[in-house]
Amino acid sequence: MPGLVPALERVTDETCADVGFRLFLRAMKAYFVPIDEDRCDAFTALGERFGYPEFLVDDNLNVG
């Protein structure tokens, strides 16, 4: 999806990192982008810093 990454960066930089990360996760899940286990662990750790429960981050991610 053209323009998605710059839009997410702008949201994260100019408004709220929490909202930017949530939108990023939604895009990753919606487009079923494949990631490895290490990347999933990193996303989960970042989510913990925002106070997210684990399921919010890794539920429906394409981890393989």
PDB file of N, CA, C and O in Angstrom:
ATOM      1  N   MET A   1       0.850  -1.170   0.000  1.00  0.00           N
ATOM      2  CA  MET A   1       0.000   0.000   0.000  1.00  0.00           C
ATOM      3  C   MET A   1       0.902   1.243   0.000  1.00  0.00           C
ATOM      4  O   MET A   1       1.556   1.535   1.015  1.00  0.00           O
ATOM      5  N   PRO A   2       0.957   1.929  -1.090  1.00  0.00           N
ATOM      6  CA  PRO A   2       1.828   3.103  -1.202  1.00  0.00           C
ATOM      7  C   PRO A   2       1.484   4.181  -0.168  1.00  0.00           C
ATOM      8  O   PRO A   2       0.328   4.465   0.091  1.00  0.00           O
ATOM      9  N   GLY A   3       2.516   4.731   0.418  1.00  0.00           N
ATOM     10  CA  GLY A   3       2.340   5.828   1.363  1.00  0.00           C
ATOM     11  C   GLY A   3       2.058   5.401   2.794  1.00  0.00           C
ATOM     12  O   GLY A   3       1.994   6.258   3.675  1.00  0.00           O
ATOM     13  N   LEU A   4       1.904   4.109   3.037  1.00  0.00           N
ATOM     14  CA  LEU A   4       1.570   3.670   4.392  1.00  0.00           C
ATOM     15  C   LEU A   4       2.704   3.925   5.379  1.00  0.00           C
ATOM     16  O   LEU A   4       2.483   4.471   6.459  1.00  0.00           O
ATOM     17  N   VAL A   5       3.912   3.543   5.009  1.00  0.00           N
ATOM     18  CA  VAL A   5       5.043   3.709   5.933  1.00  0.00           C
ATOM     19  C   VAL A   5       5.268   5.181   6.276  1.00  0.00           C
ATOM     20  O   VAL A   5       5.381   5.524   7.457  1.00  0.00           O
ATOM     21  N   PRO A   6       5.316   6.082   5.286  1.00  0.00           N
ATOM     22  CA  PRO A   6       5.481   7.497   5.661  1.00  0.00           C
ATOM     23  C   PRO A   6       4.352   8.019   6.543  1.00  0.00           C
ATOM     24  O   PRO A   6       4.585   8.811   7.460  1.00  0.00           O
ATOM     25  N   ALA A   7       3.128   7.553   6.290  1.00  0.00           N
ATOM     26  CA  ALA A   7       1.999   7.996   7.118  1.00  0.00           C
ATOM     27  C   ALA A   7       2.147   7.508   8.552  1.00  0.00           C
ATOM     28  O   ALA A   7       1.917   8.264   9.497  1.00  0.00           O
ATOM     29  N   LEU A   8       2.564   6.247   8.715  1.00  0.00           N
ATOM     30  CA  LEU A   8       2.761   5.712  10.066  1.00  0.00           C
ATOM     31  C   LEU A   8       3.899   6.432  10.782  1.00  0.00           C
ATOM     32  O   LEU A   8       3.812   6.718  11.978  1.00  0.00           O
ATOM     33  N   GLU A   9       4.970   6.721  10.063  1.00  0.00           N
ATOM     34  CA  GLU A   9       6.083   7.473  10.665  1.00  0.00           C
ATOM     35  C   GLU A   9       5.628   8.850  11.108  1.00  0.00           C
ATOM     36  O   GLU A   9       5.996   9.314  12.193  1.00  0.00           O
ATOM     37  N   ARG A  10       4.818   9.485  10.292  1.00  0.00           N
ATOM     38  CA  ARG A  10       4.346  10.826  10.632  1.00  0.00           C
ATOM     39  C   ARG A  10       3.453  10.796  11.874  1.00  0.00           C
ATOM     40  O   ARG A  10       3.584  11.646  12.759  1.00  0.00           O
ATOM     41  N   VAL A  11       2.545   9.830  11.948  1.00  0.00           N
ATOM     42  CA  VAL A  11       1.689   9.698  13.130  1.00  0.00           C
ATOM     43  C   VAL A  11       2.547   9.494  14.366  1.00  0.00           C
ATOM     44  O   VAL A  11       2.341  10.129  15.405  1.00  0.00           O
ATOM     45  N   THR A  12       3.526   8.596  14.253  1.00  0.00           N
ATOM     46  CA  THR A  12       4.385   8.277  15.391  1.00  0.00           C
ATOM     47  C   THR A  12       5.203   9.480  15.828  1.00  0.00           C
ATOM     48  O   THR A  12       5.326   9.758  17.027  1.00  0.00           O
ATOM     49  N   ASP A  13       5.772  10.190  14.868  1.00  0.00           N
ATOM     50  CA  ASP A  13       6.634  11.338  15.182  1.00  0.00           C
ATOM     51  C   ASP A  13       5.862  12.574  15.636  1.00  0.00           C
ATOM     52  O   ASP A  13       6.292  13.273  16.549  1.00  0.00           O
ATOM     53  N   GLU A  14       4.745  12.843  14.989  1.00  0.00           N
ATOM     54  CA  GLU A  14       4.068  14.118  15.202  1.00  0.00           C
ATOM     55  C   GLU A  14       2.895  14.070  16.182  1.00  0.00           C
ATOM     56  O   GLU A  14       2.465  15.116  16.666  1.00  0.00           O
ATOM     57  N   THR A  15       2.366  12.880  16.415  1.00  0.00           N
ATOM     58  CA  THR A  15       1.214  12.830  17.318  1.00  0.00           C
ATOM     59  C   THR A  15       1.468  11.929  18.508  1.00  0.00           C
ATOM     60  O   THR A  15       1.645  12.418  19.613  1.00  0.00           O
ATOM     61  N   CYS A  16       1.495  10.612  18.280  1.00  0.00           N
ATOM     62  CA  CYS A  16       1.562   9.695  19.423  1.00  0.00           C
ATOM     63  C   CYS A  16       2.181   8.371  18.990  1.00  0.00           C
ATOM     64  O   CYS A  16       1.667   7.706  18.086  1.00  0.00           O
ATOM     65  N   ALA A  17       3.263   7.980  19.637  1.00  0.00           N
ATOM     66  CA  ALA A  17       3.928   6.719  19.317  1.00  0.00           C
ATOM     67  C   ALA A  17       3.004   5.536  19.584  1.00  0.00           C
ATOM     68  O   ALA A  17       3.021   4.551  18.839  1.00  0.00           O
ATOM     69  N   ASP A  18       2.198   5.610  20.618  1.00  0.00           N
ATOM     70  CA  ASP A  18       1.259   4.541  20.946  1.00  0.00           C
ATOM     71  C   ASP A  18       0.283   4.322  19.789  1.00  0.00           C
ATOM     72  O   ASP A  18       0.096   3.192  19.316  1.00  0.00           O
ATOM     73  N   VAL A  19      -0.316   5.374  19.305  1.00  0.00           N
ATOM     74  CA  VAL A  19      -1.260   5.273  18.195  1.00  0.00           C
ATOM     75  C   VAL A  19      -0.548   4.778  16.934  1.00  0.00           C
ATOM     76  O   VAL A  19      -1.064   3.925  16.207  1.00  0.00           O
ATOM     77  N   GLY A  20       0.637   5.292  16.673  1.00  0.00           N
ATOM     78  CA  GLY A  20       1.402   4.847  15.512  1.00  0.00           C
ATOM     79  C   GLY A  20       1.694   3.357  15.550  1.00  0.00           C
ATOM     80  O   GLY A  20       1.571   2.664  14.537  1.00  0.00           O
ATOM     81  N   PHE A  21       2.066   2.843  16.723  1.00  0.00           N
ATOM     82  CA  PHE A  21       2.366   1.425  16.844  1.00  0.00           C
ATOM     83  C   PHE A  21       1.101   0.584  16.670  1.00  0.00           C
ATOM     84  O   PHE A  21       1.111  -0.461  16.020  1.00  0.00           O
ATOM     85  N   ARG A  22      -0.005   1.041  17.228  1.00  0.00           N
ATOM     86  CA  ARG A  22      -1.267   0.297  17.060  1.00  0.00           C
ATOM     87  C   ARG A  22      -1.685   0.254  15.591  1.00  0.00           C
ATOM     88  O   ARG A  22      -2.140  -0.777  15.090  1.00  0.00           O
ATOM     89  N   LEU A  23      -1.540   1.374  14.892  1.00  0.00           N
ATOM     90  CA  LEU A  23      -1.872   1.383  13.461  1.00  0.00           C
ATOM     91  C   LEU A  23      -0.934   0.477  12.676  1.00  0.00           C
ATOM     92  O   LEU A  23      -1.360  -0.221  11.748  1.00  0.00           O
ATOM     93  N   PHE A  24       0.332   0.483  13.044  1.00  0.00           N
ATOM     94  CA  PHE A  24       1.310  -0.402  12.414  1.00  0.00           C
ATOM     95  C   PHE A  24       0.898  -1.862  12.592  1.00  0.00           C
ATOM     96  O   PHE A  24       0.893  -2.644  11.628  1.00  0.00           O
ATOM     97  N   LEU A  25       0.538  -2.246  13.815  1.00  0.00           N
ATOM     98  CA  LEU A  25       0.110  -3.618  14.076  1.00  0.00           C
ATOM     99  C   LEU A  25      -1.131  -3.974  13.263  1.00  0.00           C
ATOM    100  O   LEU A  25      -1.230  -5.072  12.708  1.00  0.00           O
ATOM    101  N   ARG A  26      -2.070  -3.057  13.171  1.00  0.00           N
ATOM    102  CA  ARG A  26      -3.282  -3.324  12.386  1.00  0.00           C
ATOM    103  C   ARG A  26      -2.939  -3.565  10.929  1.00  0.00           C
ATOM    104  O   ARG A  26      -3.504  -4.451  10.280  1.00  0.00           O
ATOM    105  N   ALA A  27      -2.020  -2.776  10.390  1.00  0.00           N
ATOM    106  CA  ALA A  27      -1.616  -2.958   8.991  1.00  0.00           C
ATOM    107  C   ALA A  27      -0.910  -4.299   8.805  1.00  0.00           C
ATOM    108  O   ALA A  27      -1.171  -5.013   7.824  1.00  0.00           O
ATOM    109  N   MET A  28      -0.021  -4.648   9.734  1.00  0.00           N
ATOM    110  CA  MET A  28       0.686  -5.928   9.650  1.00  0.00           C
ATOM    111  C   MET A  28      -0.306  -7.091   9.657  1.00  0.00           C
ATOM    112  O   MET A  28      -0.141  -8.063   8.915  1.00  0.00           O
ATOM    113  N   LYS A  29      -1.325  -6.987  10.475  1.00  0.00           N
ATOM    114  CA  LYS A  29      -2.325  -8.058  10.581  1.00  0.00           C
ATOM    115  C   LYS A  29      -3.259  -8.057   9.370  1.00  0.00           C
ATOM    116  O   LYS A  29      -3.584  -9.123   8.836  1.00  0.00           O
ATOM    117  N   ALA A  30      -3.678  -6.897   8.925  1.00  0.00           N
ATOM    118  CA  ALA A  30      -4.609  -6.802   7.805  1.00  0.00           C
ATOM    119  C   ALA A  30      -3.998  -7.336   6.509  1.00  0.00           C
ATOM    120  O   ALA A  30      -4.685  -7.975   5.712  1.00  0.00           O
ATOM    121  N   TYR A  31      -2.707  -7.067   6.312  1.00  0.00           N
ATOM    122  CA  TYR A  31      -2.032  -7.516   5.092  1.00  0.00           C
ATOM    123  C   TYR A  31      -1.286  -8.828   5.293  1.00  0.00           C
ATOM    124  O   TYR A  31      -0.609  -9.294   4.392  1.00  0.00           O
ATOM    125  N   PHE A  32      -1.427  -9.430   6.486  1.00  0.00           N
ATOM    126  CA  PHE A  32      -0.846 -10.727   6.817  1.00  0.00           C
ATOM    127  C   PHE A  32       0.639 -10.784   6.427  1.00  0.00           C
ATOM    128  O   PHE A  32       1.111 -11.731   5.795  1.00  0.00           O
ATOM    129  N   VAL A  33       1.375  -9.751   6.830  1.00  0.00           N
ATOM    130  CA  VAL A  33       2.801  -9.650   6.526  1.00  0.00           C
ATOM    131  C   VAL A  33       3.559 -10.696   7.346  1.00  0.00           C
ATOM    132  O   VAL A  33       3.415 -10.747   8.570  1.00  0.00           O
ATOM    133  N   PRO A  34       4.361 -11.545   6.692  1.00  0.00           N
ATOM    134  CA  PRO A  34       5.098 -12.575   7.438  1.00  0.00           C
ATOM    135  C   PRO A  34       6.260 -11.973   8.229  1.00  0.00           C
ATOM    136  O   PRO A  34       6.984 -11.104   7.738  1.00  0.00           O
ATOM    137  N   ILE A  35       6.397 -12.425   9.481  1.00  0.00           N
ATOM    138  CA  ILE A  35       7.527 -12.017  10.319  1.00  0.00           C
ATOM    139  C   ILE A  35       8.069 -13.256  11.025  1.00  0.00           C
ATOM    140  O   ILE A  35       7.371 -14.258  11.161  1.00  0.00           O
ATOM    141  N   ASP A  36       9.305 -13.159  11.496  1.00  0.00           N
ATOM    142  CA  ASP A  36       9.881 -14.287  12.225  1.00  0.00           C
ATOM    143  C   ASP A  36       9.609 -14.141  13.723  1.00  0.00           C
ATOM    144  O   ASP A  36       9.097 -13.115  14.188  1.00  0.00           O
ATOM    145  N   GLU A  37       9.938 -15.180  14.457  1.00  0.00           N
ATOM    146  CA  GLU A  37       9.673 -15.221  15.901  1.00  0.00           C
ATOM    147  C   GLU A  37      10.424 -14.117  16.644  1.00  0.00           C
ATOM    148  O   GLU A  37       9.880 -13.506  17.575  1.00  0.00           O
ATOM    149  N   ASP A  38      11.656 -13.824  16.232  1.00  0.00           N
ATOM    150  CA  ASP A  38      12.436 -12.767  16.889  1.00  0.00           C
ATOM    151  C   ASP A  38      11.765 -11.407  16.736  1.00  0.00           C
ATOM    152  O   ASP A  38      11.714 -10.613  17.674  1.00  0.00           O
ATOM    153  N   ARG A  39      11.245 -11.140  15.554  1.00  0.00           N
ATOM    154  CA  ARG A  39      10.556  -9.865  15.312  1.00  0.00           C
ATOM    155  C   ARG A  39       9.281  -9.791  16.148  1.00  0.00           C
ATOM    156  O   ARG A  39       8.973  -8.755  16.725  1.00  0.00           O
ATOM    157  N   CYS A  40       8.559 -10.903  16.227  1.00  0.00           N
ATOM    158  CA  CYS A  40       7.350 -10.938  17.050  1.00  0.00           C
ATOM    159  C   CYS A  40       7.683 -10.657  18.514  1.00  0.00           C
ATOM    160  O   CYS A  40       6.984  -9.902  19.183  1.00  0.00           O
ATOM    161  N   ASP A  41       8.768 -11.251  19.001  1.00  0.00           N
ATOM    162  CA  ASP A  41       9.205 -11.008  20.375  1.00  0.00           C
ATOM    163  C   ASP A  41       9.548  -9.537  20.597  1.00  0.00           C
ATOM    164  O   ASP A  41       9.225  -8.963  21.645  1.00  0.00           O
ATOM    165  N   ALA A  42      10.185  -8.926  19.603  1.00  0.00           N
ATOM    166  CA  ALA A  42      10.530  -7.500  19.711  1.00  0.00           C
ATOM    167  C   ALA A  42       9.273  -6.642  19.740  1.00  0.00           C
ATOM    168  O   ALA A  42       9.179  -5.685  20.527  1.00  0.00           O
ATOM    169  N   PHE A  43       8.289  -6.968  18.900  1.00  0.00           N
ATOM    170  CA  PHE A  43       7.027  -6.225  18.903  1.00  0.00           C
ATOM    171  C   PHE A  43       6.298  -6.397  20.231  1.00  0.00           C
ATOM    172  O   PHE A  43       5.727  -5.445  20.767  1.00  0.00           O
ATOM    173  N   THR A  44       6.322  -7.613  20.767  1.00  0.00           N
ATOM    174  CA  THR A  44       5.676  -7.879  22.052  1.00  0.00           C
ATOM    175  C   THR A  44       6.349  -7.077  23.169  1.00  0.00           C
ATOM    176  O   THR A  44       5.675  -6.490  24.021  1.00  0.00           O
ATOM    177  N   ALA A  45       7.680  -7.032  23.147  1.00  0.00           N
ATOM    178  CA  ALA A  45       8.415  -6.252  24.151  1.00  0.00           C
ATOM    179  C   ALA A  45       8.076  -4.770  24.052  1.00  0.00           C
ATOM    180  O   ALA A  45       7.899  -4.088  25.071  1.00  0.00           O
ATOM    181  N   LEU A  46       7.966  -4.265  22.836  1.00  0.00           N
ATOM    182  CA  LEU A  46       7.595  -2.859  22.650  1.00  0.00           C
ATOM    183  C   LEU A  46       6.169  -2.629  23.157  1.00  0.00           C
ATOM    184  O   LEU A  46       5.903  -1.627  23.835  1.00  0.00           O
ATOM    185  N   GLY A  47       5.288  -3.558  22.852  1.00  0.00           N
ATOM    186  CA  GLY A  47       3.919  -3.446  23.350  1.00  0.00           C
ATOM    187  C   GLY A  47       3.854  -3.424  24.864  1.00  0.00           C
ATOM    188  O   GLY A  47       3.055  -2.690  25.453  1.00  0.00           O
ATOM    189  N   GLU A  48       4.710  -4.219  25.504  1.00  0.00           N
ATOM    190  CA  GLU A  48       4.753  -4.223  26.973  1.00  0.00           C
ATOM    191  C   GLU A  48       5.150  -2.854  27.508  1.00  0.00           C
ATOM    192  O   GLU A  48       4.638  -2.420  28.547  1.00  0.00           O
ATOM    193  N   ARG A  49       6.030  -2.161  26.799  1.00  0.00           N
ATOM    194  CA  ARG A  49       6.430  -0.814  27.235  1.00  0.00           C
ATOM    195  C   ARG A  49       5.260   0.162  27.172  1.00  0.00           C
ATOM    196  O   ARG A  49       5.208   1.129  27.922  1.00  0.00           O
ATOM    197  N   PHE A  50       4.323  -0.093  26.253  1.00  0.00           N
ATOM    198  CA  PHE A  50       3.115   0.730  26.162  1.00  0.00           C
ATOM    199  C   PHE A  50       2.021   0.242  27.104  1.00  0.00           C
ATOM    200  O   PHE A  50       0.956   0.854  27.195  1.00  0.00           O
ATOM    201  N   GLY A  51       2.268  -0.891  27.770  1.00  0.00           N
ATOM    202  CA  GLY A  51       1.290  -1.434  28.700  1.00  0.00           C
ATOM    203  C   GLY A  51       0.246  -2.322  28.057  1.00  0.00           C
ATOM    204  O   GLY A  51      -0.803  -2.578  28.638  1.00  0.00           O
ATOM    205  N   TYR A  52       0.518  -2.808  26.841  1.00  0.00           N
ATOM    206  CA  TYR A  52      -0.428  -3.684  26.153  1.00  0.00           C
ATOM    207  C   TYR A  52      -0.361  -5.087  26.729  1.00  0.00           C
ATOM    208  O   TYR A  52       0.719  -5.569  27.032  1.00  0.00           O
ATOM    209  N   PRO A  53      -1.496  -5.769  26.768  1.00  0.00           N
ATOM    210  CA  PRO A  53      -1.445  -7.200  27.086  1.00  0.00           C
ATOM    211  C   PRO A  53      -0.830  -7.942  25.895  1.00  0.00           C
ATOM    212  O   PRO A  53      -0.932  -7.486  24.752  1.00  0.00           O
ATOM    213  N   GLU A  54      -0.188  -9.070  26.145  1.00  0.00           N
ATOM    214  CA  GLU A  54       0.524  -9.798  25.088  1.00  0.00           C
ATOM    215  C   GLU A  54      -0.363 -10.128  23.892  1.00  0.00           C
ATOM    216  O   GLU A  54       0.050 -10.002  22.749  1.00  0.00           O
ATOM    217  N   PHE A  55      -1.598 -10.548  24.143  1.00  0.00           N
ATOM    218  CA  PHE A  55      -2.464 -10.951  23.043  1.00  0.00           C
ATOM    219  C   PHE A  55      -2.733  -9.807  22.071  1.00  0.00           C
ATOM    220  O   PHE A  55      -2.979 -10.030  20.898  1.00  0.00           O
ATOM    221  N   LEU A  56      -2.707  -8.572  22.542  1.00  0.00           N
ATOM    222  CA  LEU A  56      -2.980  -7.439  21.666  1.00  0.00           C
ATOM    223  C   LEU A  56      -1.946  -7.355  20.556  1.00  0.00           C
ATOM    224  O   LEU A  56      -2.255  -7.026  19.423  1.00  0.00           O
ATOM    225  N   VAL A  57      -0.710  -7.677  20.862  1.00  0.00           N
ATOM    226  CA  VAL A  57       0.359  -7.583  19.868  1.00  0.00           C
ATOM    227  C   VAL A  57       0.384  -8.804  18.963  1.00  0.00           C
ATOM    228  O   VAL A  57       0.336  -8.679  17.748  1.00  0.00           O
ATOM    229  N   ASP A  58       0.457  -9.991  19.515  1.00  0.00           N
ATOM    230  CA  ASP A  58       0.739 -11.151  18.676  1.00  0.00           C
ATOM    231  C   ASP A  58      -0.499 -11.861  18.116  1.00  0.00           C
ATOM    232  O   ASP A  58      -0.375 -12.726  17.257  1.00  0.00           O
ATOM    233  N   ASP A  59      -1.690 -11.500  18.554  1.00  0.00           N
ATOM    234  CA  ASP A  59      -2.900 -12.134  18.039  1.00  0.00           C
ATOM    235  C   ASP A  59      -3.063 -11.810  16.553  1.00  0.00           C
ATOM    236  O   ASP A  59      -3.096 -10.640  16.172  1.00  0.00           O
ATOM    237  N   ASN A  60      -3.122 -12.827  15.721  1.00  0.00           N
ATOM    238  CA  ASN A  60      -3.319 -12.719  14.273  1.00  0.00           C
ATOM    239  C   ASN A  60      -2.118 -12.200  13.495  1.00  0.00           C
ATOM    240  O   ASN A  60      -2.247 -11.866  12.320  1.00  0.00           O
ATOM    241  N   LEU A  61      -0.952 -12.110  14.117  1.00  0.00           N
ATOM    242  CA  LEU A  61       0.257 -11.799  13.354  1.00  0.00           C
ATOM    243  C   LEU A  61       0.687 -13.055  12.587  1.00  0.00           C
ATOM    244  O   LEU A  61       0.512 -14.181  13.067  1.00  0.00           O
ATOM    245  N   ASN A  62       1.253 -12.873  11.424  1.00  0.00           N
ATOM    246  CA  ASN A  62       1.699 -13.978  10.572  1.00  0.00           C
ATOM    247  C   ASN A  62       3.142 -14.352  10.961  1.00  0.00           C
ATOM    248  O   ASN A  62       4.088 -13.941  10.309  1.00  0.00           O
ATOM    249  N   VAL A  63       3.275 -15.098  12.044  1.00  0.00           N
ATOM    250  CA  VAL A  63       4.594 -15.482  12.556  1.00  0.00           C
ATOM    251  C   VAL A  63       4.933 -16.875  12.015  1.00  0.00           C
ATOM    252  O   VAL A  63       4.179 -17.814  12.175  1.00  0.00           O
ATOM    253  N   GLY A  64       6.082 -16.942  11.367  1.00  0.00           N
ATOM    254  CA  GLY A  64       6.450 -18.251  10.819  1.00  0.00           C
ATOM    255  C   GLY A  64       7.904 -18.429  10.584  1.00  0.00           C
ATOM    256  O   GLY A  64       8.782 -17.763  10.771  1.00  0.00           O
TER     257      GLY A  64
END
